[in-house]
Short mmCIF file of C-alpha atoms in Angstrom, two decimals:
data_model
loop_
_atom_site.label_atom_id
_atom_site.label_comp_id
_atom_site.label_asym_id
_atom_site.label_seq_id
_atom_site.Cartn_x
_atom_site.Cartn_y
_atom_site.Cartn_z
CA MET A 238 45.90 9.68 -75.24
CA PRO A 239 42.95 8.92 -72.90
CA GLU A 240 43.85 8.23 -69.28
CA ASP A 241 42.63 4.60 -69.37
CA ALA A 242 44.84 3.64 -72.32
CA ALA A 243 47.84 5.48 -70.89
CA ALA A 244 47.34 3.83 -67.49
CA LYS A 245 47.14 0.34 -69.01
CA LEU A 246 50.25 0.96 -71.08
CA THR A 247 52.21 2.21 -68.07
CA GLU A 248 51.00 -0.65 -65.88
CA ALA A 249 52.06 -3.28 -68.43
CA GLN A 250 55.49 -1.67 -68.89
CA GLU A 251 56.10 -1.50 -65.15
CA ARG A 252 54.97 -5.10 -64.70
CA ILE A 253 57.36 -6.33 -67.39
CA ALA A 254 60.26 -4.37 -65.90
CA LYS A 255 59.54 -5.78 -62.43
CA LEU A 256 59.23 -9.39 -63.62
CA THR A 257 62.36 -9.13 -65.76
CA THR A 258 64.35 -7.90 -62.76
CA GLU A 259 63.02 -10.68 -60.52
CA ILE A 260 63.78 -13.37 -63.11
CA THR A 261 67.33 -12.08 -63.62
CA GLU A 262 67.98 -12.08 -59.87
CA LEU A 263 66.61 -15.62 -59.47
CA LYS A 264 68.70 -16.89 -62.39
CA ASP A 265 71.84 -15.40 -60.88
CA THR A 266 71.06 -17.06 -57.55
CA ALA A 267 70.29 -20.37 -59.26
CA ASP A 268 73.49 -20.28 -61.30
CA THR A 269 75.59 -19.70 -58.21
CA GLY A 270 73.97 -22.57 -56.37
CA LEU A 271 74.10 -25.04 -59.28
CA ARG A 272 77.76 -24.35 -59.97
CA ASN A 273 78.37 -25.71 -56.49
CA GLU A 274 76.43 -28.87 -57.42
CA PHE A 275 77.92 -29.53 -60.88
CA THR A 276 81.32 -29.07 -62.46
CA VAL A 277 81.11 -26.53 -65.25
CA GLN A 278 83.65 -26.76 -68.04
CA ASP A 279 84.86 -24.34 -70.66
CA ALA A 280 82.69 -24.96 -73.72
CA GLY A 281 85.39 -24.39 -76.30
CA GLU A 282 84.52 -24.70 -79.99
CA ALA A 283 83.01 -27.69 -81.73
CA THR A 284 85.63 -29.24 -84.03
CA VAL A 285 84.10 -32.60 -84.93
CA THR A 286 82.84 -33.29 -88.46
CA LEU A 287 80.40 -36.14 -88.71
CA PRO A 288 80.63 -38.57 -91.66
CA GLY A 289 78.25 -38.19 -94.58
CA PRO A 290 75.69 -40.78 -95.73
CA PRO A 291 76.87 -44.39 -95.17
CA SER A 292 78.93 -45.97 -97.91
CA GLU A 293 77.12 -48.24 -100.35
CA GLU A 294 80.00 -50.66 -100.70
CA GLU A 295 79.09 -54.30 -100.11
CA ASP A 296 81.29 -54.72 -97.07
CA ALA A 297 80.60 -51.25 -95.60
CA TYR A 298 78.11 -52.53 -93.06
CA ASP A 299 80.38 -55.36 -91.93
CA LYS A 300 83.23 -52.90 -91.44
CA ALA A 301 80.93 -50.65 -89.47
CA MET A 302 79.92 -53.45 -87.11
CA ALA A 303 83.56 -54.38 -86.55
CA ALA A 304 84.45 -50.77 -85.78
CA LYS A 305 81.50 -50.52 -83.40
CA GLU A 306 82.65 -53.58 -81.44
CA ALA A 307 86.12 -52.11 -81.17
CA ALA A 308 84.63 -48.83 -79.91
CA VAL A 309 82.61 -50.61 -77.22
CA MET A 310 85.68 -52.48 -76.00
CA ALA A 311 87.71 -49.28 -75.94
CA MET A 312 85.06 -47.55 -73.84
CA GLU A 313 84.99 -50.45 -71.40
CA ASN A 314 88.73 -50.09 -71.04
CA GLY A 315 88.40 -46.33 -70.53
CA ASP A 316 90.17 -45.49 -73.78
CA MET A 317 87.88 -42.70 -74.93
CA ALA A 318 90.13 -41.46 -77.74
CA THR A 319 90.15 -44.88 -79.41
CA ALA A 320 86.43 -45.32 -78.83
CA GLN A 321 85.80 -41.95 -80.44
CA ALA A 322 87.87 -42.84 -83.51
CA LYS A 323 86.16 -46.23 -83.89
CA TYR A 324 82.66 -44.77 -83.57
CA LEU A 325 83.47 -42.23 -86.29
CA GLU A 326 84.70 -45.12 -88.47
CA ALA A 327 81.54 -47.12 -87.76
CA LEU A 328 79.32 -44.16 -88.73
CA GLU A 329 80.79 -44.26 -92.24
CA GLY A 330 79.02 -47.57 -92.85
CA ASP A 331 75.99 -47.34 -90.55
CA CYS A 332 74.69 -44.06 -89.15
CA ASN A 333 72.13 -44.48 -86.36
CA PRO A 334 71.04 -42.48 -83.27
CA MET A 335 72.54 -44.96 -80.77
CA MET A 336 76.06 -44.74 -82.22
CA LEU A 337 75.79 -40.94 -82.45
CA ALA A 338 74.78 -40.81 -78.78
CA ASN A 339 77.70 -43.05 -77.81
CA LEU A 340 80.07 -40.86 -79.81
CA GLY A 341 78.69 -37.85 -77.97
CA ASN A 342 79.37 -39.62 -74.68
CA CYS A 343 82.98 -40.21 -75.75
CA PHE A 344 83.45 -36.49 -76.36
CA LEU A 345 81.75 -35.60 -73.06
CA ARG A 346 84.04 -37.90 -71.08
CA GLN A 347 87.00 -36.25 -72.78
CA LYS A 348 85.72 -32.86 -71.55
CA GLN A 349 84.61 -31.76 -74.99
CA PRO A 350 80.93 -30.87 -74.37
CA ALA A 351 80.63 -28.71 -77.50
CA ASN A 352 81.58 -31.67 -79.72
CA ALA A 353 79.26 -33.87 -77.69
CA LEU A 354 76.30 -31.60 -78.43
CA VAL A 355 76.98 -31.80 -82.18
CA CYS A 356 76.64 -35.60 -82.02
CA LEU A 357 73.62 -35.49 -79.71
CA ASP A 358 71.77 -32.95 -81.85
CA ALA A 359 72.31 -35.23 -84.87
CA ALA A 360 71.04 -38.24 -82.89
CA LEU A 361 67.89 -36.42 -81.73
CA GLU A 362 67.24 -35.16 -85.24
CA MET A 363 67.11 -38.76 -86.39
CA ASN A 364 65.13 -39.93 -83.35
CA PRO A 365 63.59 -37.29 -81.02
CA ASP A 366 62.62 -40.09 -78.61
CA SER A 367 66.11 -41.39 -78.04
CA ALA A 368 66.24 -41.66 -74.24
CA LYS A 369 70.00 -42.26 -74.29
CA ALA A 370 70.63 -39.09 -76.32
CA HIS A 371 68.46 -37.05 -73.91
CA LYS A 372 70.30 -38.45 -70.87
CA ILE A 373 73.75 -37.67 -72.26
CA TYR A 374 72.49 -34.25 -73.43
CA THR A 375 71.44 -33.52 -69.82
CA LYS A 376 74.98 -34.19 -68.61
CA ALA A 377 76.56 -32.18 -71.43
CA ALA A 378 74.29 -29.20 -70.76
CA CYS A 379 75.16 -29.30 -67.05
CA ALA A 380 78.85 -29.34 -67.98
CA LEU A 381 78.26 -26.14 -69.97
CA GLY A 382 76.18 -24.44 -67.24
CA ASP A 383 73.12 -24.54 -69.51
CA TRP A 384 70.71 -25.27 -66.67
CA GLU A 385 67.50 -24.73 -68.60
CA GLY A 386 68.68 -26.98 -71.44
CA ALA A 387 69.73 -29.63 -68.95
CA LEU A 388 66.35 -29.50 -67.17
CA LYS A 389 64.47 -29.74 -70.47
CA HIS A 390 66.35 -32.87 -71.64
CA ALA A 391 66.23 -34.49 -68.20
CA GLN A 392 62.45 -34.20 -68.16
CA LEU A 393 62.21 -35.57 -71.71
CA ALA A 394 64.48 -38.50 -70.84
CA LEU A 395 62.40 -39.38 -67.77
CA LYS A 396 59.21 -39.44 -69.83
CA ILE A 397 60.76 -42.07 -72.11
CA ASP A 398 62.89 -44.16 -69.71
CA PHE A 399 63.27 -43.63 -65.97
CA ASP A 400 66.82 -43.28 -64.68
CA ASP A 401 67.79 -42.73 -61.01
CA GLN A 402 70.73 -40.44 -61.78
CA ILE A 403 68.78 -38.31 -64.26
CA TYR A 404 65.89 -38.14 -61.77
CA GLU A 405 68.17 -36.68 -59.08
CA THR A 406 69.61 -34.21 -61.57
CA GLU A 407 66.14 -33.12 -62.65
CA LYS A 408 65.04 -32.66 -59.03
CA THR A 409 68.07 -30.47 -58.25
CA LEU A 410 67.58 -28.33 -61.35
CA ASN A 411 63.83 -27.99 -60.89
CA SER A 412 64.21 -26.84 -57.29
CA LYS A 413 66.08 -23.79 -58.62
CA TYR A 414 64.06 -23.16 -61.76
CA ALA A 415 60.43 -23.81 -60.75
CA ALA A 416 60.03 -20.24 -59.43
CA ILE A 417 61.84 -18.86 -62.49
CA HIS A 418 59.49 -20.67 -64.86
CA ALA A 419 56.44 -19.42 -62.93
CA LEU A 420 57.63 -15.83 -63.25
CA THR A 421 58.49 -16.40 -66.91
CA SER A 422 54.88 -17.44 -67.55
CA GLN A 423 53.71 -14.24 -65.85
CA LEU A 424 56.15 -12.29 -68.02
CA HIS A 425 54.63 -13.75 -71.19
CA VAL A 426 51.17 -12.68 -70.02
CA ALA A 427 52.46 -9.19 -69.23
CA GLU A 428 54.05 -8.95 -72.68
CA SER A 429 50.71 -9.88 -74.27
CA ASP A 430 49.02 -7.22 -72.12
CA LEU A 431 51.59 -4.67 -73.26
CA GLU A 432 51.00 -5.51 -76.91
CA PHE A 433 47.25 -5.08 -76.41
CA ALA A 434 47.73 -1.81 -74.50
CA GLU A 435 49.96 -0.46 -77.29
CA LYS A 436 47.24 -1.24 -79.85
CA LEU A 437 44.65 0.56 -77.71
CA ALA A 438 46.94 3.55 -77.30
CA LYS A 439 47.54 3.67 -81.05
CA GLN A 440 43.81 3.56 -81.75
CA ASP A 441 43.22 6.37 -79.25
CA GLN A 442 45.94 8.48 -80.87
CA LEU A 443 44.37 7.97 -84.28
CA ARG A 444 40.95 8.93 -82.92
CA GLU A 445 42.38 12.09 -81.34
CA GLN A 446 44.16 12.97 -84.56
CA ARG A 447 40.99 12.47 -86.59
CA LYS A 448 38.98 14.54 -84.13
CA LYS A 449 41.43 17.43 -84.47
CA GLU A 450 41.34 17.15 -88.25
CA GLN A 451 37.55 17.26 -88.24
CA GLU A 452 37.54 20.27 -85.92
CA ALA A 453 39.99 22.00 -88.23
CA GLU A 454 37.76 21.23 -91.23
CA VAL A 455 34.72 22.63 -89.41
CA ALA A 456 36.62 25.77 -88.42
CA GLU A 457 37.82 26.27 -91.98
CA ARG A 458 34.30 25.93 -93.38
CA ALA A 459 32.94 28.27 -90.73
CA ALA A 460 35.59 30.80 -91.63
CA GLN A 461 34.65 30.54 -95.29
CA MET A 462 31.00 31.15 -94.42
CA GLY A 463 31.94 34.07 -92.19
CA GLY A 464 33.74 35.75 -95.04
CA MET A 465 30.77 35.67 -97.41
CA GLY A 466 28.68 38.74 -98.02
CA GLY A 467 25.20 38.96 -96.64
CA MET A 468 22.34 37.29 -98.40
CA PRO A 469 20.54 39.82 -100.59
CA GLY A 470 16.91 40.36 -99.75
CA GLY A 471 17.33 40.51 -95.97
CA GLY A 472 18.93 37.07 -95.53
CA MET A 473 21.79 36.30 -93.24
CA GLY A 474 23.71 39.54 -93.43
CA GLY A 475 27.07 37.91 -93.32
CA MET A 476 28.46 36.13 -90.32
CA GLY A 477 31.35 38.42 -89.59
CA GLY A 478 31.09 40.40 -86.38
CA MET A 479 28.07 38.51 -85.09
CA GLY A 480 29.82 37.31 -81.95
CA GLY A 481 28.06 33.95 -82.19
CA MET A 482 30.74 32.06 -84.05
CA ALA A 483 32.26 30.57 -80.87
CA GLY A 484 28.87 29.39 -79.73
CA MET A 485 28.19 27.82 -83.09
CA MET A 486 31.50 25.93 -83.00
CA ASN A 487 30.53 24.32 -79.69
CA ASP A 488 27.10 23.21 -80.90
CA PRO A 489 27.27 19.50 -81.92
CA ASP A 490 24.36 19.89 -84.38
CA ILE A 491 26.10 22.77 -86.14
CA GLN A 492 29.40 20.87 -86.18
CA ALA A 493 27.70 17.87 -87.74
CA ALA A 494 26.06 20.09 -90.35
CA MET A 495 29.35 21.80 -91.16
CA ALA A 496 30.86 18.37 -91.76
CA ASN A 497 28.08 17.52 -94.22
CA PRO A 498 29.14 18.55 -97.75
CA LYS A 499 25.55 18.64 -99.01
CA VAL A 500 24.38 21.04 -96.28
CA MET A 501 27.44 23.27 -96.67
CA ALA A 502 26.96 23.47 -100.42
CA ALA A 503 23.28 24.37 -99.96
CA LEU A 504 24.03 27.11 -97.43
CA GLN A 505 26.69 28.62 -99.63
CA GLU A 506 24.37 28.54 -102.64
CA MET A 507 21.58 30.30 -100.67
CA MET A 508 23.99 32.99 -99.49
CA GLN A 509 25.06 33.70 -103.03
CA ASN A 510 21.61 33.36 -104.54
CA PRO A 511 18.62 33.90 -102.21
CA GLY A 512 16.32 32.51 -104.85
CA ALA A 513 17.95 29.11 -104.40
CA MET A 514 16.08 28.87 -101.10
CA ALA A 515 13.02 27.63 -102.96
CA LYS A 516 14.60 24.39 -104.09
CA TYR A 517 15.62 23.47 -100.56
CA GLN A 518 12.23 24.15 -98.92
CA ASP A 519 11.46 20.42 -98.88
CA ASP A 520 14.88 19.39 -97.60
CA PRO A 521 14.49 19.09 -93.81
CA GLU A 522 18.21 18.65 -93.23
CA VAL A 523 19.14 21.88 -94.98
CA MET A 524 16.25 23.91 -93.58
CA ALA A 525 16.80 22.64 -90.05
CA THR A 526 20.44 23.70 -90.23
CA PHE A 527 19.49 27.12 -91.57
CA ALA A 528 16.94 27.60 -88.79
CA LYS A 529 19.53 26.52 -86.25
CA LEU A 530 21.97 29.09 -87.56
CA GLN A 531 19.36 31.85 -87.31
CA GLU A 532 18.51 30.78 -83.80
CA LYS A 533 22.16 30.66 -82.83
CA PHE A 534 22.82 34.19 -83.97
CA GLY A 535 19.65 35.64 -82.48
CA GLY A 536 17.74 35.80 -85.75
CA MET A 537 18.52 37.95 -88.70
CA ALA A 538 16.61 41.20 -89.15
CA GLY A 539 14.53 40.88 -92.22
CA GLY A 540 14.86 37.08 -92.26
CA MET A 541 14.74 35.41 -95.59
CA GLY A 542 12.90 38.05 -97.47
CA GLY A 543 10.54 36.81 -100.07
CA MET A 544 9.67 33.38 -98.72
CA PRO A 545 5.92 32.91 -98.17
CA GLY A 546 5.34 32.80 -94.48
CA GLY A 547 9.07 32.49 -94.37
CA MET A 548 11.73 32.91 -91.79
CA PRO A 549 11.38 35.58 -89.10
CA GLY A 550 10.99 38.93 -90.80
CA GLY A 551 10.13 37.33 -94.16
CA MET A 552 7.30 38.69 -96.22
CA PRO A 553 4.13 36.74 -95.54
CA GLY A 554 2.80 37.78 -98.87
CA GLY A 555 5.77 36.69 -100.87
CA MET A 556 8.15 38.93 -102.72
CA PRO A 557 7.59 42.72 -102.36
CA GLY A 558 4.62 43.70 -104.44
CA GLY A 559 4.81 40.27 -105.96
CA MET A 560 2.52 37.47 -106.45
CA PRO A 561 -0.35 36.73 -105.29
CA GLY A 562 -1.20 39.13 -108.10
CA GLY A 563 1.69 38.26 -110.28
CA MET A 564 4.93 40.09 -110.83
CA PRO A 565 4.94 43.76 -109.73
CA GLY A 566 2.53 45.60 -111.95
CA GLY A 567 2.08 42.54 -114.07
CA MET A 568 3.66 42.02 -117.39
CA PRO A 569 2.22 44.54 -119.81
CA GLY A 570 0.23 42.89 -122.45
CA SER A 571 1.03 39.52 -121.10
CA GLY A 572 -2.43 38.57 -120.01
CA MET A 573 -0.89 37.06 -116.86
CA PRO A 574 -2.89 37.28 -113.69
CA GLY A 575 -1.84 40.31 -111.73
CA SER A 576 -1.88 42.71 -114.71
CA SER A 577 -3.58 45.97 -113.88
CA GLU A 578 -5.57 45.81 -117.11
CA PRO A 579 -6.84 42.96 -119.24
CA ALA A 580 -4.71 42.15 -122.20
CA GLU A 581 -5.55 43.98 -125.37
CA GLU A 582 -7.10 41.83 -128.07
CA PHE A 583 -5.40 41.83 -131.41
CA GLU A 584 -7.23 41.61 -134.67
CA VAL A 585 -5.76 39.83 -137.60
CA ASP A 586 -6.55 41.11 -141.04
CA ASP A 587 -7.77 38.59 -143.45
CA VAL A 588 -5.17 37.62 -145.91
CA ASP A 589 -6.24 37.39 -149.47
#
């Protein structure tokens, strides 16, 4: 992995670890201080079951209103158990966020914050802008030591309907959690940086892996070329023992050529059949690579024998004894240029 990617990855990891530690320490300090400000109760388990959809009986609504009035009177008298029972009865005929919030308040005042939250969640599901539900939720969350939940609902309640008591609660909570929230925002940025650094590191690993694979492919092809016999006719007399293989492997042009299937196929064909050189004479890519190989290995004695004006050591006049005057000694009786004697004329007897 390149140093830059590794450094970014390490930096992001260290930053996250540092911020996480600082946030944990601040939360512990905040919890200790807030427990001195608010009375925290044992949450217990939620046991309340809310009524289903209101009854469709004709007198259901009237019964619900009567039960609601009884619940209000019971609360005014401080009889929370009766108020709770009457609000549950009223909800059977008319379910609305206000009654659910009041029922939640009954549970809270009976030190049952878990049951209170069930009612308050149902109220806020029906009406997310219920200021009363948010205010009671703030108190219930404080009773459970859920400081962040309490702060959230206090701020929402104040946006909808100002309340002096909720304002003081929000101020107390925010004094402890403002620094925590600032560090939490920094933590989110650091986590995004870490994700980005991990992607960069992964890309670098893939590039390194591909580079090694390509180097291995080049080495394998070079080894295959090194094991071939020399090119007949004074060509490249085999690559084995030339001492230039290491130099070739470090030459970027040679590496690029070795990675080119067309060039490799052409070189292999010319090694096996020197005559194949002719069909690649007009291919600059193949010929440039061949010339580079000869240069790299100090030139081959005898060059590419037989190519007109060919590679170093080649025969300027073409193939030994060959054409300009035709094939060696000409083809007897062929009449081809280069024959030592003119072709003999044949006479054809007349046919009766």
